PDB file of C-alpha atoms in Angstrom:
ATOM      1  CA  MET A   1     -44.940 -70.114  60.421  1.00 44.00           C
ATOM      2  CA  PRO A   2     -42.610 -67.234  59.366  1.00 51.00           C
ATOM      3  CA  THR A   3     -42.753 -66.246  55.792  1.00 48.00           C
ATOM      4  CA  SER A   4     -39.939 -66.947  53.594  1.00 48.00           C
ATOM      5  CA  PRO A   5     -37.731 -64.139  52.511  1.00 50.00           C
ATOM      6  CA  GLY A   6     -38.890 -64.623  48.967  1.00 51.00           C
ATOM      7  CA  ASP A   7     -42.442 -63.639  49.838  1.00 51.00           C
ATOM      8  CA  GLN A   8     -41.436 -60.258  51.279  1.00 49.00           C
ATOM      9  CA  GLN A   9     -41.375 -56.938  49.498  1.00 49.00           C
ATOM     10  CA  PRO A  10     -38.132 -55.119  49.028  1.00 49.00           C
ATOM     11  CA  ASP A  11     -39.068 -52.781  51.875  1.00 50.00           C
ATOM     12  CA  GLY A  12     -39.378 -55.718  54.238  1.00 49.00           C
ATOM     13  CA  ARG A  13     -43.198 -55.853  54.194  1.00 50.00           C
ATOM     14  CA  PRO A  14     -45.074 -59.069  53.318  1.00 50.00           C
ATOM     15  CA  ASP A  15     -46.586 -59.231  49.941  1.00 52.00           C
ATOM     16  CA  GLY A  16     -49.913 -57.402  49.833  1.00 50.00           C
ATOM     17  CA  ALA A  17     -49.425 -55.743  53.263  1.00 49.00           C
ATOM     18  CA  GLU A  18     -50.178 -52.020  53.747  1.00 51.00           C
ATOM     19  CA  PRO A  19     -47.260 -49.788  54.508  1.00 52.00           C
ATOM     20  CA  GLY A  20     -46.860 -48.755  58.114  1.00 50.00           C
ATOM     21  CA  PRO A  21     -47.148 -45.220  59.375  1.00 48.00           C
ATOM     22  CA  ARG A  22     -43.445 -44.899  59.727  1.00 46.00           C
ATOM     23  CA  ALA A  23     -42.668 -46.452  56.349  1.00 46.00           C
ATOM     24  CA  GLU A  24     -40.680 -44.320  54.012  1.00 53.00           C
ATOM     25  CA  ARG A  25     -42.431 -43.315  50.795  1.00 55.00           C
ATOM     26  CA  ASP A  26     -41.233 -41.591  47.714  1.00 59.00           C
ATOM     27  CA  PRO A  27     -42.878 -38.154  47.779  1.00 56.00           C
ATOM     28  CA  TRP A  28     -42.811 -37.918  44.003  1.00 56.00           C
ATOM     29  CA  ALA A  29     -44.287 -41.371  43.408  1.00 58.00           C
ATOM     30  CA  ALA A  30     -47.897 -41.814  42.383  1.00 59.00           C
ATOM     31  CA  PRO A  31     -50.226 -42.684  45.233  1.00 60.00           C
ATOM     32  CA  PRO A  32     -51.058 -46.346  45.560  1.00 63.00           C
ATOM     33  CA  PRO A  33     -54.265 -47.539  44.014  1.00 62.00           C
ATOM     34  CA  GLY A  34     -57.321 -46.961  46.150  1.00 59.00           C
ATOM     35  CA  SER A  35     -55.794 -44.226  48.284  1.00 57.00           C
ATOM     36  CA  GLU A  36     -57.143 -40.635  48.494  1.00 56.00           C
ATOM     37  CA  PRO A  37     -55.168 -37.944  46.664  1.00 56.00           C
ATOM     38  CA  VAL A  38     -53.097 -35.681  48.877  1.00 53.00           C
ATOM     39  CA  GLU A  39     -54.134 -32.012  48.751  1.00 56.00           C
ATOM     40  CA  ARG A  40     -51.208 -29.752  48.065  1.00 57.00           C
ATOM     41  CA  VAL A  41     -51.477 -26.272  49.766  1.00 51.00           C
ATOM     42  CA  PRO A  42     -49.842 -23.577  47.665  1.00 54.00           C
ATOM     43  CA  TYR A  43     -47.160 -21.492  49.344  1.00 51.00           C
ATOM     44  CA  PRO A  44     -48.265 -17.896  50.257  1.00 52.00           C
ATOM     45  CA  VAL A  45     -46.886 -15.201  48.056  1.00 48.00           C
ATOM     46  CA  ALA A  46     -44.678 -12.892  50.104  1.00 48.00           C
ATOM     47  CA  THR A  47     -45.369  -9.128  49.955  1.00 46.00           C
ATOM     48  CA  PRO A  48     -42.480  -7.357  48.302  1.00 50.00           C
ATOM     49  CA  TRP A  49     -40.292  -5.384  50.657  1.00 53.00           C
ATOM     50  CA  GLY A  50     -40.722  -1.532  50.793  1.00 52.00           C
ATOM     51  CA  ALA A  51     -44.439  -1.313  49.681  1.00 53.00           C
ATOM     52  CA  PRO A  52     -45.721   2.358  50.137  1.00 67.00           C
ATOM     53  CA  HIS A  53     -48.270   3.121  52.904  1.00 80.00           C
ATOM     54  CA  PRO A  54     -51.364   5.305  52.153  1.00 84.00           C
ATOM     55  CA  ARG A  55     -50.759   9.033  52.645  1.00 83.00           C
ATOM     56  CA  ASN A  56     -53.964   9.950  54.472  1.00 87.00           C
ATOM     57  CA  GLY A  57     -52.590  12.791  56.609  1.00 90.00           C
ATOM     58  CA  MET A  58     -53.707  15.572  54.275  1.00 91.00           C
ATOM     59  CA  GLY A  59     -57.296  14.322  54.206  1.00 88.00           C
ATOM     60  CA  VAL A  60     -57.470  13.997  57.992  1.00 93.00           C
ATOM     61  CA  SER A  61     -55.947  17.452  58.482  1.00 93.00           C
ATOM     62  CA  ALA A  62     -58.392  18.936  55.968  1.00 90.00           C
ATOM     63  CA  LEU A  63     -61.367  17.426  57.811  1.00 93.00           C
ATOM     64  CA  VAL A  64     -60.198  18.637  61.241  1.00 95.00           C
ATOM     65  CA  LEU A  65     -59.356  22.118  59.994  1.00 93.00           C
ATOM     66  CA  GLY A  66     -62.644  22.345  58.100  1.00 91.00           C
ATOM     67  CA  ILE A  67     -64.664  21.517  61.210  1.00 94.00           C
ATOM     68  CA  THR A  68     -62.638  24.035  63.224  1.00 93.00           C
ATOM     69  CA  GLY A  69     -63.156  26.761  60.622  1.00 89.00           C
ATOM     70  CA  VAL A  70     -66.926  26.218  60.476  1.00 90.00           C
ATOM     71  CA  LEU A  71     -67.273  26.229  64.263  1.00 91.00           C
ATOM     72  CA  LEU A  72     -65.251  29.437  64.614  1.00 88.00           C
ATOM     73  CA  SER A  73     -67.148  31.167  61.827  1.00 84.00           C
ATOM     74  CA  LEU A  74     -70.457  30.631  63.638  1.00 83.00           C
ATOM     75  CA  PHE A  75     -69.419  32.929  66.508  1.00 81.00           C
ATOM     76  CA  ILE A  76     -69.662  36.657  65.807  1.00 72.00           C
ATOM     77  CA  VAL A  77     -66.715  37.462  68.061  1.00 74.00           C
ATOM     78  CA  LEU A  78     -64.483  34.694  66.613  1.00 80.00           C
ATOM     79  CA  PHE A  79     -65.289  34.818  62.899  1.00 78.00           C
ATOM     80  CA  TRP A  80     -62.040  36.674  62.170  1.00 82.00           C
ATOM     81  CA  LEU A  81     -60.147  33.578  63.388  1.00 85.00           C
ATOM     82  CA  ALA A  82     -62.069  31.186  61.106  1.00 87.00           C
ATOM     83  CA  TRP A  83     -60.546  32.162  57.758  1.00 87.00           C
ATOM     84  CA  LEU A  84     -57.128  30.594  58.466  1.00 91.00           C
ATOM     85  CA  PRO A  85     -58.237  27.027  59.370  1.00 92.00           C
ATOM     86  CA  ALA A  86     -60.891  27.150  56.643  1.00 90.00           C
ATOM     87  CA  LEU A  87     -58.305  28.179  54.037  1.00 92.00           C
ATOM     88  CA  LEU A  88     -55.858  25.492  55.212  1.00 93.00           C
ATOM     89  CA  ALA A  89     -58.678  22.913  55.056  1.00 92.00           C
ATOM     90  CA  LEU A  90     -59.304  23.914  51.439  1.00 91.00           C
ATOM     91  CA  ILE A  91     -55.606  23.613  50.551  1.00 94.00           C
ATOM     92  CA  PHE A  92     -54.987  20.358  52.405  1.00 93.00           C
ATOM     93  CA  GLY A  93     -58.204  18.868  51.059  1.00 92.00           C
ATOM     94  CA  GLY A  94     -57.132  19.683  47.495  1.00 93.00           C
ATOM     95  CA  ILE A  95     -53.786  17.996  48.088  1.00 93.00           C
ATOM     96  CA  GLY A  96     -55.556  14.997  49.651  1.00 91.00           C
ATOM     97  CA  LEU A  97     -57.857  14.641  46.615  1.00 92.00           C
ATOM     98  CA  SER A  98     -54.865  14.808  44.289  1.00 92.00           C
ATOM     99  CA  GLN A  99     -53.113  12.052  46.229  1.00 91.00           C
ATOM    100  CA  ALA A 100     -56.290   9.952  46.196  1.00 90.00           C
ATOM    101  CA  ARG A 101     -56.524  10.267  42.379  1.00 92.00           C
ATOM    102  CA  LYS A 102     -52.909   9.090  42.089  1.00 90.00           C
ATOM    103  CA  GLY A 103     -53.586   6.125  44.362  1.00 90.00           C
ATOM    104  CA  LEU A 104     -51.346   7.465  47.111  1.00 90.00           C
ATOM    105  CA  ALA A 105     -54.205   7.956  49.613  1.00 88.00           C
ATOM    106  CA  THR A 106     -57.345   6.019  50.510  1.00 91.00           C
ATOM    107  CA  ASN A 107     -59.423   8.666  52.319  1.00 90.00           C
ATOM    108  CA  ARG A 108     -60.828  10.607  49.406  1.00 92.00           C
ATOM    109  CA  GLY A 109     -64.088  11.159  51.330  1.00 93.00           C
ATOM    110  CA  MET A 110     -62.276  12.891  54.204  1.00 92.00           C
ATOM    111  CA  ALA A 111     -60.372  15.131  51.830  1.00 90.00           C
ATOM    112  CA  LEU A 112     -63.553  16.055  49.938  1.00 94.00           C
ATOM    113  CA  THR A 113     -65.411  16.764  53.189  1.00 94.00           C
ATOM    114  CA  GLY A 114     -62.515  18.971  54.330  1.00 91.00           C
ATOM    115  CA  VAL A 115     -62.702  20.949  51.069  1.00 93.00           C
ATOM    116  CA  ILE A 116     -66.459  21.438  51.447  1.00 95.00           C
ATOM    117  CA  LEU A 117     -66.132  22.497  55.081  1.00 94.00           C
ATOM    118  CA  GLY A 118     -63.284  24.877  54.199  1.00 92.00           C
ATOM    119  CA  VAL A 119     -65.389  26.590  51.543  1.00 94.00           C
ATOM    120  CA  ALA A 120     -68.347  26.743  53.946  1.00 93.00           C
ATOM    121  CA  GLY A 121     -66.152  28.210  56.703  1.00 90.00           C
ATOM    122  CA  LEU A 122     -64.817  30.924  54.387  1.00 92.00           C
ATOM    123  CA  LEU A 123     -68.311  31.832  53.200  1.00 92.00           C
ATOM    124  CA  ILE A 124     -69.755  31.941  56.725  1.00 90.00           C
ATOM    125  CA  ALA A 125     -66.780  33.989  57.968  1.00 87.00           C
ATOM    126  CA  ALA A 126     -67.264  36.473  55.125  1.00 89.00           C
ATOM    127  CA  ALA A 127     -70.982  36.719  55.881  1.00 89.00           C
ATOM    128  CA  SER A 128     -70.243  37.222  59.577  1.00 86.00           C
ATOM    129  CA  ALA A 129     -67.766  39.975  58.706  1.00 86.00           C
ATOM    130  CA  VAL A 130     -70.357  41.777  56.596  1.00 89.00           C
ATOM    131  CA  PHE A 131     -73.003  41.354  59.287  1.00 87.00           C
ATOM    132  CA  THR A 132     -70.640  42.656  61.976  1.00 86.00           C
ATOM    133  CA  ALA A 133     -69.670  45.631  59.818  1.00 88.00           C
ATOM    134  CA  VAL A 134     -73.329  46.520  59.326  1.00 91.00           C
ATOM    135  CA  ILE A 135     -74.089  46.192  63.041  1.00 89.00           C
ATOM    136  CA  VAL A 136     -71.033  48.256  64.005  1.00 89.00           C
ATOM    137  CA  ASP A 137     -71.943  50.923  61.439  1.00 91.00           C
ATOM    138  CA  LYS A 138     -75.474  51.153  62.828  1.00 92.00           C
ATOM    139  CA  ALA A 139     -74.129  51.311  66.375  1.00 92.00           C
ATOM    140  CA  VAL A 140     -71.736  54.101  65.414  1.00 93.00           C
ATOM    141  CA  ASP A 141     -74.558  56.008  63.723  1.00 92.00           C
ATOM    142  CA  HIS A 142     -76.723  55.540  66.807  1.00 92.00           C
ATOM    143  CA  VAL A 143     -73.965  56.786  69.105  1.00 93.00           C
ATOM    144  CA  ARG A 144     -73.265  59.716  66.785  1.00 92.00           C
ATOM    145  CA  ALA A 145     -76.960  60.600  66.769  1.00 92.00           C
ATOM    146  CA  LYS A 146     -77.052  60.415  70.559  1.00 91.00           C
ATOM    147  CA  VAL A 147     -73.996  62.654  70.779  1.00 92.00           C
ATOM    148  CA  GLU A 148     -75.544  65.163  68.404  1.00 90.00           C
ATOM    149  CA  GLU A 149     -78.792  65.015  70.342  1.00 89.00           C
ATOM    150  CA  SER A 150     -76.908  65.514  73.577  1.00 88.00           C
ATOM    151  CA  LYS A 151     -75.042  68.473  72.099  1.00 89.00           C
ATOM    152  CA  ALA A 152     -78.284  69.983  70.864  1.00 89.00           C
ATOM    153  CA  SER A 153     -79.858  69.376  74.263  1.00 87.00           C
ATOM    154  CA  ASP A 154     -76.868  70.945  75.993  1.00 88.00           C
ATOM    155  CA  GLU A 155     -77.001  73.957  73.710  1.00 88.00           C
ATOM    156  CA  SER A 156     -80.731  74.263  74.278  1.00 88.00           C
ATOM    157  CA  SER A 157     -80.207  73.918  78.005  1.00 87.00           C
ATOM    158  CA  LYS A 158     -77.455  76.529  77.942  1.00 90.00           C
ATOM    159  CA  LYS A 159     -79.675  78.892  75.983  1.00 90.00           C
ATOM    160  CA  ALA A 160     -82.518  78.295  78.429  1.00 89.00           C
ATOM    161  CA  GLU A 161     -80.180  78.905  81.367  1.00 88.00           C
ATOM    162  CA  ALA A 162     -78.839  82.053  79.726  1.00 90.00           C
ATOM    163  CA  ALA A 163     -82.387  83.283  79.119  1.00 91.00           C
ATOM    164  CA  ALA A 164     -83.363  82.476  82.696  1.00 88.00           C
ATOM    165  CA  GLU A 165     -80.247  84.200  83.996  1.00 89.00           C
ATOM    166  CA  LYS A 166     -80.992  87.263  81.893  1.00 92.00           C
ATOM    167  CA  ALA A 167     -84.592  87.284  83.127  1.00 93.00           C
ATOM    168  CA  ARG A 168     -83.368  87.386  86.735  1.00 94.00           C
ATOM    169  CA  HIS A 169     -81.479  90.642  86.132  1.00 96.00           C
ATOM    170  CA  LEU A 170     -83.885  93.558  86.335  1.00 96.00           C
ATOM    171  CA  ALA A 171     -83.933  97.296  86.876  1.00 96.00           C
ATOM    172  CA  PHE A 172     -85.263  98.874  90.033  1.00 96.00           C
ATOM    173  CA  GLY A 173     -89.053  98.929  90.031  1.00 95.00           C
ATOM    174  CA  GLU A 174     -89.481  95.795  87.843  1.00 96.00           C
ATOM    175  CA  ALA A 175     -91.126  92.601  89.110  1.00 96.00           C
ATOM    176  CA  TYR A 176     -89.876  89.005  88.937  1.00 96.00           C
ATOM    177  CA  THR A 177     -92.058  85.975  89.676  1.00 96.00           C
ATOM    178  CA  PHE A 178     -90.298  83.005  91.262  1.00 95.00           C
ATOM    179  CA  THR A 179     -91.302  79.410  90.629  1.00 93.00           C
ATOM    180  CA  ASN A 180     -93.125  79.223  93.977  1.00 93.00           C
ATOM    181  CA  GLY A 181     -95.561  81.908  92.820  1.00 95.00           C
ATOM    182  CA  LEU A 182     -94.098  84.839  94.732  1.00 95.00           C
ATOM    183  CA  LYS A 183     -93.752  88.021  92.662  1.00 96.00           C
ATOM    184  CA  VAL A 184     -91.012  90.256  94.022  1.00 96.00           C
ATOM    185  CA  THR A 185     -90.419  93.937  93.267  1.00 96.00           C
ATOM    186  CA  VAL A 186     -87.486  95.985  94.526  1.00 96.00           C
ATOM    187  CA  GLY A 187     -88.049  99.721  94.309  1.00 95.00           C
ATOM    188  CA  LYS A 188     -85.397 102.282  93.612  1.00 95.00           C
ATOM    189  CA  PRO A 189     -83.493 102.886  96.858  1.00 95.00           C
ATOM    190  CA  GLY A 190     -83.957 106.252  98.505  1.00 93.00           C
ATOM    191  CA  PRO A 191     -81.932 108.118 101.126  1.00 93.00           C
ATOM    192  CA  PHE A 192     -82.009 106.960 104.728  1.00 93.00           C
ATOM    193  CA  THR A 193     -81.006 108.996 107.755  1.00 91.00           C
ATOM    194  CA  PRO A 194     -79.810 106.761 110.622  1.00 91.00           C
ATOM    195  CA  ASP A 195     -80.337 107.925 114.185  1.00 88.00           C
ATOM    196  CA  GLU A 196     -77.534 108.576 116.597  1.00 84.00           C
ATOM    197  CA  PHE A 197     -77.630 105.004 117.876  1.00 84.00           C
ATOM    198  CA  ALA A 198     -77.259 103.401 114.423  1.00 88.00           C
ATOM    199  CA  ASN A 199     -74.943 100.477 113.992  1.00 91.00           C
ATOM    200  CA  GLY A 200     -73.242  99.697 110.674  1.00 90.00           C
ATOM    201  CA  HIS A 201     -73.084 103.218 109.299  1.00 90.00           C
ATOM    202  CA  ALA A 202     -69.737 105.002 109.116  1.00 88.00           C
ATOM    203  CA  LYS A 203     -69.321 108.751 109.030  1.00 86.00           C
ATOM    204  CA  ASP A 204     -69.396 110.278 105.516  1.00 89.00           C
ATOM    205  CA  ASN A 205     -71.011 107.103 104.107  1.00 93.00           C
ATOM    206  CA  LYS A 206     -74.287 107.280 102.200  1.00 94.00           C
ATOM    207  CA  ALA A 207     -77.182 105.392 103.759  1.00 94.00           C
ATOM    208  CA  ILE A 208     -79.945 104.130 101.478  1.00 94.00           C
ATOM    209  CA  GLU A 209     -83.315 102.551 102.128  1.00 95.00           C
ATOM    210  CA  VAL A 210     -84.289  99.446 100.132  1.00 95.00           C
ATOM    211  CA  THR A 211     -87.956  98.428  99.871  1.00 96.00           C
ATOM    212  CA  VAL A 212     -88.869  94.846  98.875  1.00 96.00           C
ATOM    213  CA  THR A 213     -92.477  93.943  98.043  1.00 96.00           C
ATOM    214  CA  VAL A 214     -93.560  90.285  97.866  1.00 96.00           C
ATOM    215  CA  VAL A 215     -96.965  89.295  96.398  1.00 97.00           C
ATOM    216  CA  ASN A 216     -98.328  85.752  96.509  1.00 96.00           C
ATOM    217  CA  THR A 217     -99.800  85.047  93.051  1.00 95.00           C
ATOM    218  CA  GLY A 218    -100.482  81.381  93.789  1.00 93.00           C
ATOM    219  CA  ALA A 219    -103.421  79.541  95.313  1.00 94.00           C
ATOM    220  CA  GLU A 220    -101.636  78.418  98.493  1.00 94.00           C
ATOM    221  CA  ARG A 221     -99.780  80.226 101.216  1.00 95.00           C
ATOM    222  CA  VAL A 222     -95.997  80.394 100.758  1.00 95.00           C
ATOM    223  CA  ARG A 223     -93.414  80.945 103.443  1.00 94.00           C
ATOM    224  CA  VAL A 224     -90.611  83.460 102.900  1.00 93.00           C
ATOM    225  CA  GLU A 225     -87.591  81.681 104.325  1.00 86.00           C
ATOM    226  CA  THR A 226     -85.001  84.439 103.879  1.00 77.00           C
ATOM    227  CA  GLY A 227     -86.384  87.949 103.720  1.00 70.00           C
ATOM    228  CA  LEU A 228     -83.057  89.775 103.943  1.00 87.00           C
ATOM    229  CA  PRO A 229     -81.603  91.170 100.688  1.00 94.00           C
ATOM    230  CA  ASP A 230     -77.925  91.572  99.795  1.00 94.00           C
ATOM    231  CA  VAL A 231     -76.799  94.985  98.556  1.00 96.00           C
ATOM    232  CA  SER A 232     -73.611  95.695  96.596  1.00 95.00           C
ATOM    233  CA  ASP A 233     -72.194  99.123  95.770  1.00 93.00           C
ATOM    234  CA  ALA A 234     -70.876 100.351  92.417  1.00 92.00           C
ATOM    235  CA  ASP A 235     -67.503  98.633  93.048  1.00 93.00           C
ATOM    236  CA  GLY A 236     -69.207  95.288  93.705  1.00 93.00           C
ATOM    237  CA  ALA A 237     -68.441  95.339  97.425  1.00 93.00           C
ATOM    238  CA  THR A 238     -71.104  94.183  99.842  1.00 93.00           C
ATOM    239  CA  ALA A 239     -72.773  97.056 101.624  1.00 94.00           C
ATOM    240  CA  GLU A 240     -73.168  96.951 105.389  1.00 93.00           C
ATOM    241  CA  LEU A 241     -76.612  96.573 106.900  1.00 94.00           C
ATOM    242  CA  VAL A 242     -77.634  99.527 109.090  1.00 94.00           C
ATOM    243  CA  ILE A 243     -79.557  98.865 112.287  1.00 91.00           C
ATOM    244  CA  ASP A 244     -80.878 101.672 114.459  1.00 88.00           C
ATOM    245  CA  GLY A 245     -83.579 102.188 117.039  1.00 85.00           C
ATOM    246  CA  SER A 246     -86.043 104.069 114.844  1.00 83.00           C
ATOM    247  CA  GLY A 247     -88.061 100.982 114.041  1.00 85.00           C
ATOM    248  CA  ARG A 248     -88.239 101.862 110.354  1.00 87.00           C
ATOM    249  CA  GLN A 249     -86.589  98.584 109.246  1.00 88.00           C
ATOM    250  CA  LYS A 250     -88.902  95.652 108.729  1.00 92.00           C
ATOM    251  CA  VAL A 251     -87.825  92.118 107.825  1.00 91.00           C
ATOM    252  CA  ILE A 252     -90.157  89.920 105.769  1.00 91.00           C
ATOM    253  CA  ASP A 253     -90.691  86.653 107.634  1.00 88.00           C
ATOM    254  CA  GLY A 254     -93.390  83.995 107.801  1.00 91.00           C
ATOM    255  CA  TYR A 255     -96.158  83.024 105.390  1.00 94.00           C
ATOM    256  CA  VAL A 256     -97.696  85.147 102.655  1.00 95.00           C
ATOM    257  CA  LEU A 257    -101.307  84.200 101.976  1.00 96.00           C
ATOM    258  CA  PRO A 258    -102.711  83.892  98.434  1.00 96.00           C
ATOM    259  CA  GLY A 259    -103.373  87.350  96.963  1.00 95.00           C
ATOM    260  CA  ARG A 260    -101.673  89.076  99.888  1.00 95.00           C
ATOM    261  CA  LYS A 261     -98.384  90.946  99.965  1.00 94.00           C
ATOM    262  CA  ALA A 262     -95.584  91.578 102.414  1.00 94.00           C
ATOM    263  CA  VAL A 263     -93.296  94.599 102.412  1.00 95.00           C
ATOM    264  CA  GLY A 264     -89.811  94.726 103.863  1.00 94.00           C
ATOM    265  CA  THR A 265     -87.717  97.820 104.471  1.00 95.00           C
ATOM    266  CA  TYR A 266     -83.950  97.727 104.955  1.00 95.00           C
ATOM    267  CA  ALA A 267     -81.165 100.272 105.310  1.00 95.00           C
ATOM    268  CA  PHE A 268     -77.609  99.917 103.997  1.00 95.00           C
ATOM    269  CA  SER A 269     -74.522 102.083 104.162  1.00 94.00           C
ATOM    270  CA  LEU A 270     -72.463 102.763 100.990  1.00 94.00           C
ATOM    271  CA  PRO A 271     -69.025 104.370 100.814  1.00 93.00           C
ATOM    272  CA  PRO A 272     -69.023 107.860  99.224  1.00 91.00           C
ATOM    273  CA  LYS A 273     -66.922 106.861  96.180  1.00 92.00           C
ATOM    274  CA  ALA A 274     -69.156 103.848  95.342  1.00 91.00           C
ATOM    275  CA  ALA A 275     -72.566 105.271  96.176  1.00 89.00           C
ATOM    276  CA  GLY A 276     -73.585 106.189  92.634  1.00 91.00           C
ATOM    277  CA  LYS A 277     -74.977 102.741  91.797  1.00 94.00           C
ATOM    278  CA  ALA A 278     -76.235  99.749  93.735  1.00 95.00           C
ATOM    279  CA  GLU A 279     -77.384  96.167  93.093  1.00 96.00           C
ATOM    280  CA  VAL A 280     -79.881  94.307  95.271  1.00 96.00           C
ATOM    281  CA  ALA A 281     -80.028  90.488  95.290  1.00 96.00           C
ATOM    282  CA  PHE A 282     -83.060  88.794  96.824  1.00 96.00           C
ATOM    283  CA  SER A 283     -84.632  85.329  96.991  1.00 95.00           C
ATOM    284  CA  PRO A 284     -87.665  84.277  99.040  1.00 93.00           C
ATOM    285  CA  ASP A 285     -85.983  80.890  99.630  1.00 92.00           C
ATOM    286  CA  ALA A 286     -82.203  81.027  99.293  1.00 87.00           C
ATOM    287  CA  LEU A 287     -81.802  77.259  99.740  1.00 88.00           C
ATOM    288  CA  LYS A 288     -84.113  76.306  96.853  1.00 91.00           C
ATOM    289  CA  LEU A 289     -84.512  79.324  94.595  1.00 93.00           C
ATOM    290  CA  PRO A 290     -81.791  81.330  92.839  1.00 93.00           C
ATOM    291  CA  ASP A 291     -81.460  85.040  93.521  1.00 94.00           C
ATOM    292  CA  ALA A 292     -82.923  87.717  91.317  1.00 96.00           C
ATOM    293  CA  TYR A 293     -81.003  90.972  90.874  1.00 97.00           C
ATOM    294  CA  TRP A 294     -82.192  94.568  90.690  1.00 97.00           C
ATOM    295  CA  SER A 295     -79.758  97.331  89.859  1.00 96.00           C
ATOM    296  CA  GLY A 296     -79.626 100.947  88.783  1.00 95.00           C
ATOM    297  CA  ALA A 297     -78.259 104.385  89.469  1.00 93.00           C
ATOM    298  CA  LEU A 298     -78.919 106.120  92.777  1.00 90.00           C
ATOM    299  CA  GLY A 299     -80.107 109.735  93.018  1.00 71.00           C
TER     300      GLY A 299
END
């Protein structure tokens, strides 16, 4: 049977019936007896507009520059480039630490590491500069010593060459020993009378006879490669070799045995105005040995 209207609640529910899911309820009313309390979630607090962001750029820059400065300072050829990033790392790291103390930055460790690396880079760069300066100074001293040694050697060599050159200039009748063991003596030239078939002697010229003696002072036989001397007159002009049919000229050629000697005789024609002095140049091996010179006045 339907319930009477008197038995219903004001909201249209029967007396004692539970409210339906769609029933309207006063949100400020106390919960009905026996029901669980409703948990109220607090509203989130909104972040105020315009909050400042951490200023970590100086710390990051200090760390990067510090690493760069240390790496550059480790290379001898690049240490002079390390001071700038190391110094900037020190400056930026100091600024980063100041901002961290004021609460404007959150990377205090980066800034501190950048400062440490900047100081280390400057110290290593300075040490590398000192080391390079010492090495360069030693290298310069070494080069200077080598130059001085070379100069001394050159002077000694020049003196030795001058002494050797002087030793190769002799007077007629003196002996000179070449490095191959041949001792050569050129006697004072005497007069020579060419025959009527002579070649190389002009009329009114003065003909002289040059005698060259070669003695082997060594222990092995030595070949005389060029046994023909060169004769110059008092004016320095080359005298002409005289060849005739008398058979008095003899050219030194072939080997000279140890302890033996070979004698060569040659005739030359000098002009009358330059016949007062002569110079004879001779070498037993013109391709390997320098000439020796004999000179003097002619009778």
